[in-house]
Amino acid sequence: MIPRIAVVQRVFPSGRGRSAILASSILAGLLGGSLPILLSGSNPWEVYLEVADSMVGSVRSFHETLRATTPLILTGLAAAVAFRMRLYTIGAEGQLYIGAIAASGAALALGEGNSAVYVVPLTLLAGAAGGAVWALVIAVPRAYFGTDEVVGTLMLNFIALGIMNWLIFGSVSYWRDRQNLGFPGGKVIPESGRLHQFWGRADIGIFIAVAVAVALWLHLRWSARGFEWRVIGDSDRAAVYAGINVRRQVIVGLTLSGAFAGAAGATQITSVTYALEPRAIEAGGLGFTGIVVAAVAGLNPRIIVPAAFVIAGITTSGPSLNQIGVSPAAIIALEGILLLCVAGGQFFHHFTLRSAPAAAAPDSKLPR
């Protein structure tokens, strides 16, 4: 008799079970992430304590973590919206670049002589609009011709990066600081185009990002369109059979995802760089890190907020970890292992393993 294990789909996955699986996956990721830390010659316990201290150990570190959390919430939401519909876009990075370009241009054009009450919202909306338009480039062919959104968005990331670099390093554009005769840099936006700092270096961007996350959660849970998106995520054929316009919802979903990523680029301009600085914006890798945030949160907008805070703390603790001998590569490996464990945990949310009736060994005797 040969023992067999069957993979059985869960008909009604429980929310409590999902929380338990997510917590177990994160714990497994932290334990697995201890390996590259050990290989780098450091004590994992000391490293995790250092990360916690860098996150909330002082008022200044807490401020920096909050500032880093804001764009990660938005890029995490961008990934969650698309992934819930089984649209595996990785274009948040490029959409963030275009959003930063649009936001900085709007701040420069509107900032002089106008109140921040008008300039800041318009700047953020310009960034969101830029990201949404860039997402439309792949959303329309994906909806009508079934093109691969993974390949398309990856190519658009490089194009967006090339545009941003060209505006500062390859041309004398409106975005470039023409008064700077040294290394090329972006033109600094006026004070009226910057997010208000309410506590030290912490600004109101965190409240905006949290409000967007709550609004998206309510939309997905209680609105008719949120229900349609869940149906599309479960089965395209079932959605068509139910009379849902799948093409339109695919376009709307990808466009909204791009808007969130573009808004993240706008917060970088209005909160961190205060200018279109390609190297600083690119170095963050916020679009790709947002995928990690969304995966850790199980694509739940409510959990994306604390997940973004934790990932932001790991990111901002880099300089402190370097001082105790932890290399940046080890931190990247930790994030990757955490992502793999959480992604693997999602399998057990939708499926379970059960013992199947054992198969009888084949009879070696031939029939007469």
Short mmCIF file of C-alpha atoms in Angstrom, two decimals:
data_model
loop_
_atom_site.label_atom_id
_atom_site.label_comp_id
_atom_site.label_asym_id
_atom_site.label_seq_id
_atom_site.Cartn_x
_atom_site.Cartn_y
_atom_site.Cartn_z
CA MET A 1 0.00 0.00 0.00
CA ILE A 2 1.37 3.40 -1.03
CA PRO A 3 0.37 6.37 1.21
CA ARG A 4 -0.96 9.37 -0.67
CA ILE A 5 -1.44 13.03 0.23
CA ALA A 6 -4.22 14.92 -1.53
CA VAL A 7 -4.38 18.69 -2.01
CA VAL A 8 -7.93 19.82 -1.25
CA GLN A 9 -9.22 23.32 -1.88
CA ARG A 10 -10.89 25.06 1.04
CA VAL A 11 -14.46 25.95 0.14
CA PHE A 12 -14.84 28.71 2.75
CA PRO A 13 -11.43 29.90 4.01
CA SER A 14 -11.80 31.41 7.49
CA GLY A 15 -10.48 34.83 8.38
CA ARG A 16 -9.15 33.55 11.71
CA GLY A 17 -7.29 30.75 9.97
CA ARG A 18 -5.83 33.21 7.51
CA SER A 19 -4.53 35.38 10.36
CA ALA A 20 -2.95 32.36 12.02
CA ILE A 21 -1.31 31.26 8.76
CA LEU A 22 -0.03 34.79 8.12
CA ALA A 23 1.45 35.07 11.61
CA SER A 24 3.09 31.65 11.26
CA SER A 25 4.50 32.58 7.85
CA ILE A 26 6.01 35.81 9.19
CA LEU A 27 7.56 33.93 12.11
CA ALA A 28 8.96 31.34 9.71
CA GLY A 29 10.34 34.14 7.54
CA LEU A 30 12.10 35.74 10.49
CA LEU A 31 13.56 32.39 11.51
CA GLY A 32 14.63 31.65 7.94
CA GLY A 33 16.03 35.16 7.60
CA SER A 34 18.33 34.41 10.51
CA LEU A 35 20.43 32.23 8.20
CA PRO A 36 21.87 35.00 5.99
CA ILE A 37 22.37 37.10 9.12
CA LEU A 38 24.35 34.26 10.72
CA LEU A 39 26.35 33.80 7.52
CA SER A 40 27.26 37.49 7.64
CA GLY A 41 28.75 36.90 11.10
CA SER A 42 26.06 38.62 13.17
CA ASN A 43 23.69 37.53 15.90
CA PRO A 44 20.09 37.45 14.58
CA TRP A 45 18.66 38.38 17.98
CA GLU A 46 20.91 41.44 18.18
CA VAL A 47 20.01 42.37 14.61
CA TYR A 48 16.27 42.20 15.26
CA LEU A 49 16.70 44.24 18.45
CA GLU A 50 18.67 46.80 16.45
CA VAL A 51 15.90 46.94 13.86
CA ALA A 52 13.33 47.54 16.60
CA ASP A 53 15.50 50.24 18.14
CA SER A 54 15.94 51.91 14.75
CA MET A 55 12.18 51.89 14.29
CA VAL A 56 10.99 53.25 17.63
CA GLY A 57 14.12 53.59 19.78
CA SER A 58 14.09 57.39 19.62
CA VAL A 59 11.78 60.15 18.51
CA ARG A 60 13.94 60.91 15.49
CA SER A 61 14.05 57.28 14.37
CA PHE A 62 10.28 57.03 14.77
CA HIS A 63 9.88 60.12 12.58
CA GLU A 64 12.08 58.63 9.88
CA THR A 65 10.17 55.35 9.98
CA LEU A 66 6.86 57.18 9.58
CA ARG A 67 8.18 59.09 6.56
CA ALA A 68 9.40 55.85 4.97
CA THR A 69 6.08 54.14 5.75
CA THR A 70 3.94 56.57 3.71
CA PRO A 71 5.09 55.58 0.18
CA LEU A 72 5.24 51.89 1.13
CA ILE A 73 1.58 51.95 2.16
CA LEU A 74 0.66 53.42 -1.22
CA THR A 75 2.81 51.04 -3.28
CA GLY A 76 1.53 48.16 -1.15
CA LEU A 77 -2.04 49.21 -1.97
CA ALA A 78 -1.08 49.44 -5.64
CA ALA A 79 0.08 45.82 -5.61
CA ALA A 80 -2.89 44.63 -3.54
CA VAL A 81 -5.49 46.12 -5.90
CA ALA A 82 -4.01 44.43 -8.95
CA PHE A 83 -3.10 41.12 -7.31
CA ARG A 84 -6.61 40.68 -5.90
CA MET A 85 -7.82 40.55 -9.50
CA ARG A 86 -4.99 38.19 -10.47
CA LEU A 87 -3.32 40.98 -12.41
CA TYR A 88 0.30 40.44 -11.51
CA THR A 89 1.64 43.82 -12.46
CA ILE A 90 5.12 44.81 -11.37
CA GLY A 91 4.85 48.29 -12.81
CA ALA A 92 4.51 50.28 -9.58
CA GLU A 93 8.15 51.33 -9.83
CA GLY A 94 7.71 52.98 -13.22
CA GLN A 95 4.35 54.46 -12.26
CA LEU A 96 6.02 55.95 -9.19
CA TYR A 97 8.64 57.60 -11.44
CA ILE A 98 5.99 59.12 -13.68
CA GLY A 99 4.03 60.22 -10.63
CA ALA A 100 7.13 61.95 -9.27
CA ILE A 101 7.65 63.72 -12.60
CA ALA A 102 4.04 64.90 -12.74
CA ALA A 103 3.97 65.94 -9.08
CA SER A 104 7.20 67.90 -9.24
CA GLY A 105 6.06 69.64 -12.41
CA ALA A 106 2.76 70.59 -10.79
CA ALA A 107 4.46 71.85 -7.62
CA LEU A 108 6.88 73.96 -9.63
CA ALA A 109 4.10 75.41 -11.79
CA LEU A 110 1.62 76.10 -8.98
CA GLY A 111 3.81 76.64 -5.94
CA GLU A 112 4.92 80.22 -6.36
CA GLY A 113 2.48 82.67 -4.81
CA ASN A 114 -0.24 80.13 -3.98
CA SER A 115 -1.32 78.61 -0.69
CA ALA A 116 -0.25 75.13 0.34
CA VAL A 117 -3.94 74.38 0.97
CA TYR A 118 -4.40 74.25 -2.80
CA VAL A 119 -0.93 73.37 -4.05
CA VAL A 120 -0.32 70.20 -1.99
CA PRO A 121 -3.61 68.44 -2.91
CA LEU A 122 -3.17 69.37 -6.58
CA THR A 123 0.42 68.11 -6.49
CA LEU A 124 -0.65 64.76 -5.01
CA LEU A 125 -3.49 64.47 -7.52
CA ALA A 126 -1.06 65.24 -10.36
CA GLY A 127 1.19 62.42 -9.19
CA ALA A 128 -1.74 60.01 -8.97
CA ALA A 129 -2.93 61.05 -12.42
CA GLY A 130 0.54 60.51 -13.87
CA GLY A 131 0.74 57.00 -12.45
CA ALA A 132 -2.79 56.20 -13.65
CA VAL A 133 -2.06 57.34 -17.21
CA TRP A 134 1.14 55.29 -17.27
CA ALA A 135 -0.80 52.24 -16.08
CA LEU A 136 -3.33 52.73 -18.88
CA VAL A 137 -0.56 52.04 -21.40
CA ILE A 138 -0.67 48.37 -20.39
CA ALA A 139 -4.21 48.21 -18.97
CA VAL A 140 -5.98 48.67 -22.32
CA PRO A 141 -4.03 46.01 -24.29
CA ARG A 142 -4.27 43.67 -21.30
CA ALA A 143 -8.06 44.03 -21.19
CA TYR A 144 -8.75 43.80 -24.91
CA PHE A 145 -5.92 41.66 -26.29
CA GLY A 146 -4.78 39.63 -23.29
CA THR A 147 -1.21 40.88 -23.36
CA ASP A 148 1.09 39.81 -20.55
CA GLU A 149 0.99 42.51 -17.86
CA VAL A 150 4.17 41.20 -16.21
CA VAL A 151 6.34 41.72 -19.29
CA GLY A 152 4.56 44.94 -20.28
CA THR A 153 4.90 46.65 -16.92
CA LEU A 154 8.51 45.54 -16.55
CA MET A 155 9.37 47.18 -19.88
CA LEU A 156 7.49 50.34 -18.90
CA ASN A 157 9.55 50.57 -15.71
CA PHE A 158 12.74 50.98 -17.74
CA ILE A 159 11.11 53.48 -20.07
CA ALA A 160 9.86 55.58 -17.14
CA LEU A 161 13.31 55.48 -15.56
CA GLY A 162 14.86 56.60 -18.86
CA ILE A 163 12.42 59.51 -19.10
CA MET A 164 13.17 60.63 -15.54
CA ASN A 165 16.92 60.42 -16.04
CA TRP A 166 16.70 62.27 -19.35
CA LEU A 167 14.77 65.15 -17.81
CA ILE A 168 17.58 65.80 -15.32
CA PHE A 169 20.78 64.39 -16.81
CA GLY A 170 20.16 64.48 -20.56
CA SER A 171 18.38 67.76 -21.22
CA VAL A 172 17.84 71.28 -19.98
CA SER A 173 14.21 70.66 -19.08
CA TYR A 174 11.74 72.51 -16.91
CA TRP A 175 12.49 70.07 -14.06
CA ARG A 176 16.27 70.60 -14.05
CA ASP A 177 17.92 73.23 -11.85
CA ARG A 178 19.59 75.41 -14.45
CA GLN A 179 21.33 77.54 -11.80
CA ASN A 180 23.34 74.57 -10.58
CA LEU A 181 26.54 74.48 -12.61
CA GLY A 182 27.85 71.37 -10.84
CA PHE A 183 26.30 67.94 -10.84
CA PRO A 184 22.85 68.02 -12.50
CA GLY A 185 19.93 68.11 -10.09
CA GLY A 186 16.23 68.79 -10.00
CA LYS A 187 14.70 72.19 -9.40
CA VAL A 188 13.62 72.53 -5.76
CA ILE A 189 9.87 72.89 -5.29
CA PRO A 190 8.51 75.87 -3.27
CA GLU A 191 7.56 75.56 0.40
CA SER A 192 3.89 75.69 -0.52
CA GLY A 193 4.26 72.39 -2.39
CA ARG A 194 5.58 70.43 0.60
CA LEU A 195 3.65 68.29 3.06
CA HIS A 196 3.15 69.92 6.44
CA GLN A 197 5.39 68.54 9.19
CA PHE A 198 3.30 68.17 12.33
CA TRP A 199 5.82 66.44 14.62
CA GLY A 200 9.50 66.92 14.02
CA ARG A 201 10.25 65.51 10.56
CA ALA A 202 7.02 63.48 10.46
CA ASP A 203 4.49 64.96 8.04
CA ILE A 204 0.81 64.54 7.27
CA GLY A 205 1.56 62.12 4.45
CA ILE A 206 1.15 59.20 6.86
CA PHE A 207 -2.43 60.27 7.61
CA ILE A 208 -3.22 60.55 3.92
CA ALA A 209 -1.82 57.07 3.22
CA VAL A 210 -3.72 55.51 6.14
CA ALA A 211 -6.95 57.20 5.02
CA VAL A 212 -6.48 55.81 1.51
CA ALA A 213 -5.89 52.32 2.93
CA VAL A 214 -9.07 52.48 5.03
CA ALA A 215 -11.09 53.80 2.07
CA LEU A 216 -9.83 50.99 -0.15
CA TRP A 217 -10.66 48.37 2.50
CA LEU A 218 -14.21 49.70 2.81
CA HIS A 219 -14.53 49.78 -0.98
CA LEU A 220 -13.37 46.19 -1.41
CA ARG A 221 -15.49 44.89 1.44
CA TRP A 222 -18.78 46.71 1.04
CA SER A 223 -19.13 48.13 -2.48
CA ALA A 224 -20.56 46.36 -5.51
CA ARG A 225 -17.38 46.97 -7.49
CA GLY A 226 -15.30 45.47 -4.70
CA PHE A 227 -17.47 42.35 -4.92
CA GLU A 228 -16.98 42.26 -8.69
CA TRP A 229 -13.22 42.45 -8.23
CA ARG A 230 -13.33 39.51 -5.82
CA VAL A 231 -15.34 37.50 -8.33
CA ILE A 232 -12.88 38.31 -11.10
CA GLY A 233 -10.02 37.29 -8.83
CA ASP A 234 -11.68 33.93 -8.19
CA SER A 235 -12.66 33.17 -11.78
CA ASP A 236 -12.83 35.24 -14.97
CA ARG A 237 -15.35 32.82 -16.46
CA ALA A 238 -17.62 33.04 -13.44
CA ALA A 239 -17.45 36.85 -13.65
CA VAL A 240 -18.45 36.81 -17.32
CA TYR A 241 -21.26 34.35 -16.59
CA ALA A 242 -22.50 36.70 -13.83
CA GLY A 243 -22.68 39.58 -16.30
CA ILE A 244 -19.64 41.49 -15.03
CA ASN A 245 -17.79 43.59 -17.58
CA VAL A 246 -14.38 42.06 -16.98
CA ARG A 247 -12.56 44.25 -19.48
CA ARG A 248 -13.77 47.45 -17.90
CA GLN A 249 -12.94 46.26 -14.39
CA VAL A 250 -9.45 45.19 -15.47
CA ILE A 251 -8.83 48.68 -16.82
CA VAL A 252 -10.24 50.29 -13.69
CA GLY A 253 -8.23 48.02 -11.39
CA LEU A 254 -4.90 48.56 -13.15
CA THR A 255 -5.55 52.30 -13.44
CA LEU A 256 -6.31 52.58 -9.72
CA SER A 257 -3.17 50.59 -8.97
CA GLY A 258 -1.16 53.03 -11.06
CA ALA A 259 -2.77 55.99 -9.28
CA PHE A 260 -1.67 54.67 -5.89
CA ALA A 261 1.89 54.16 -7.14
CA GLY A 262 1.92 57.61 -8.72
CA ALA A 263 0.72 59.13 -5.44
CA ALA A 264 3.65 57.38 -3.73
CA GLY A 265 5.97 59.17 -6.14
CA ALA A 266 4.25 62.45 -5.29
CA THR A 267 4.86 61.90 -1.57
CA GLN A 268 8.56 61.40 -2.28
CA ILE A 269 8.66 64.80 -3.96
CA THR A 270 6.60 66.62 -1.34
CA SER A 271 8.12 64.94 1.72
CA VAL A 272 11.63 63.60 1.08
CA THR A 273 13.55 64.92 -1.94
CA TYR A 274 11.66 68.20 -2.59
CA ALA A 275 12.86 67.93 -6.19
CA LEU A 276 12.96 65.45 -9.04
CA GLU A 277 16.14 63.61 -8.02
CA PRO A 278 16.33 60.41 -10.10
CA ARG A 279 19.07 58.69 -8.12
CA ALA A 280 17.38 59.24 -4.76
CA ILE A 281 13.98 58.16 -6.04
CA GLU A 282 15.33 55.10 -7.85
CA ALA A 283 17.50 53.97 -4.93
CA GLY A 284 14.49 53.37 -2.72
CA GLY A 285 13.04 50.59 -4.89
CA LEU A 286 9.68 51.49 -3.38
CA GLY A 287 7.60 49.98 -6.16
CA PHE A 288 9.16 46.54 -5.76
CA THR A 289 9.19 46.76 -1.96
CA GLY A 290 5.46 47.47 -2.11
CA ILE A 291 4.97 43.95 -3.48
CA VAL A 292 6.65 42.59 -0.35
CA VAL A 293 4.39 44.75 1.81
CA ALA A 294 1.26 43.55 0.03
CA ALA A 295 2.33 39.91 0.26
CA VAL A 296 3.16 40.16 3.95
CA ALA A 297 -0.25 41.74 4.54
CA GLY A 298 -2.05 39.02 2.60
CA LEU A 299 -3.37 41.71 0.18
CA ASN A 300 -5.49 43.13 3.03
CA PRO A 301 -5.47 46.97 2.98
CA ARG A 302 -5.90 47.14 6.74
CA ILE A 303 -2.85 44.97 7.42
CA ILE A 304 -0.81 46.80 4.78
CA VAL A 305 -0.44 49.76 7.18
CA PRO A 306 1.41 47.87 9.97
CA ALA A 307 3.23 45.71 7.41
CA ALA A 308 4.53 48.84 5.67
CA PHE A 309 5.67 50.22 9.03
CA VAL A 310 7.66 47.06 9.78
CA ILE A 311 9.24 46.89 6.31
CA ALA A 312 10.03 50.61 6.50
CA GLY A 313 11.72 50.01 9.84
CA ILE A 314 13.87 47.26 8.34
CA THR A 315 14.78 49.56 5.44
CA THR A 316 15.62 52.61 7.54
CA SER A 317 17.69 50.50 9.95
CA GLY A 318 20.22 49.83 7.19
CA PRO A 319 22.86 52.35 8.37
CA SER A 320 22.59 51.12 11.97
CA LEU A 321 22.91 47.51 10.87
CA ASN A 322 25.97 48.34 8.78
CA GLN A 323 27.64 49.64 11.92
CA ILE A 324 27.26 46.25 13.61
CA GLY A 325 28.55 44.39 10.57
CA VAL A 326 25.36 43.38 8.75
CA SER A 327 25.70 43.84 5.00
CA PRO A 328 22.89 45.33 2.86
CA ALA A 329 22.79 42.02 0.96
CA ALA A 330 21.79 40.21 4.15
CA ILE A 331 18.90 42.63 4.66
CA ILE A 332 17.73 42.09 1.08
CA ALA A 333 17.95 38.34 1.63
CA LEU A 334 15.87 38.71 4.81
CA GLU A 335 13.13 40.54 2.90
CA GLY A 336 13.21 37.93 0.13
CA ILE A 337 12.92 35.00 2.56
CA LEU A 338 10.08 36.77 4.34
CA LEU A 339 8.27 37.21 1.03
CA LEU A 340 8.75 33.56 0.05
CA CYS A 341 7.43 32.31 3.39
CA VAL A 342 4.38 34.54 3.26
CA ALA A 343 3.69 33.58 -0.35
CA GLY A 344 3.99 29.92 0.59
CA GLY A 345 1.64 30.47 3.50
CA GLN A 346 -1.03 31.75 1.14
CA PHE A 347 -1.17 28.25 -0.36
CA PHE A 348 -2.39 26.85 2.96
CA HIS A 349 -5.05 29.55 3.17
CA HIS A 350 -6.70 28.28 -0.01
CA PHE A 351 -5.73 24.61 0.18
CA THR A 352 -5.22 21.94 2.79
CA LEU A 353 -3.38 18.63 2.75
CA ARG A 354 -5.31 15.47 3.60
CA SER A 355 -4.48 11.82 3.54
CA ALA A 356 -6.08 10.05 0.61
CA PRO A 357 -6.93 6.35 0.44
CA ALA A 358 -3.77 4.44 -0.11
CA ALA A 359 -3.23 3.06 -3.56
CA ALA A 360 -2.74 -0.67 -3.82
CA ALA A 361 0.58 -1.81 -5.18
CA PRO A 362 0.26 -3.12 -8.72
CA ASP A 363 0.01 -6.89 -9.04
CA SER A 364 3.10 -8.29 -10.67
CA LYS A 365 1.26 -11.35 -11.97
CA LEU A 366 -0.08 -11.15 -15.47
CA PRO A 367 -3.61 -12.36 -16.13
CA ARG A 368 -3.90 -15.70 -17.87
#
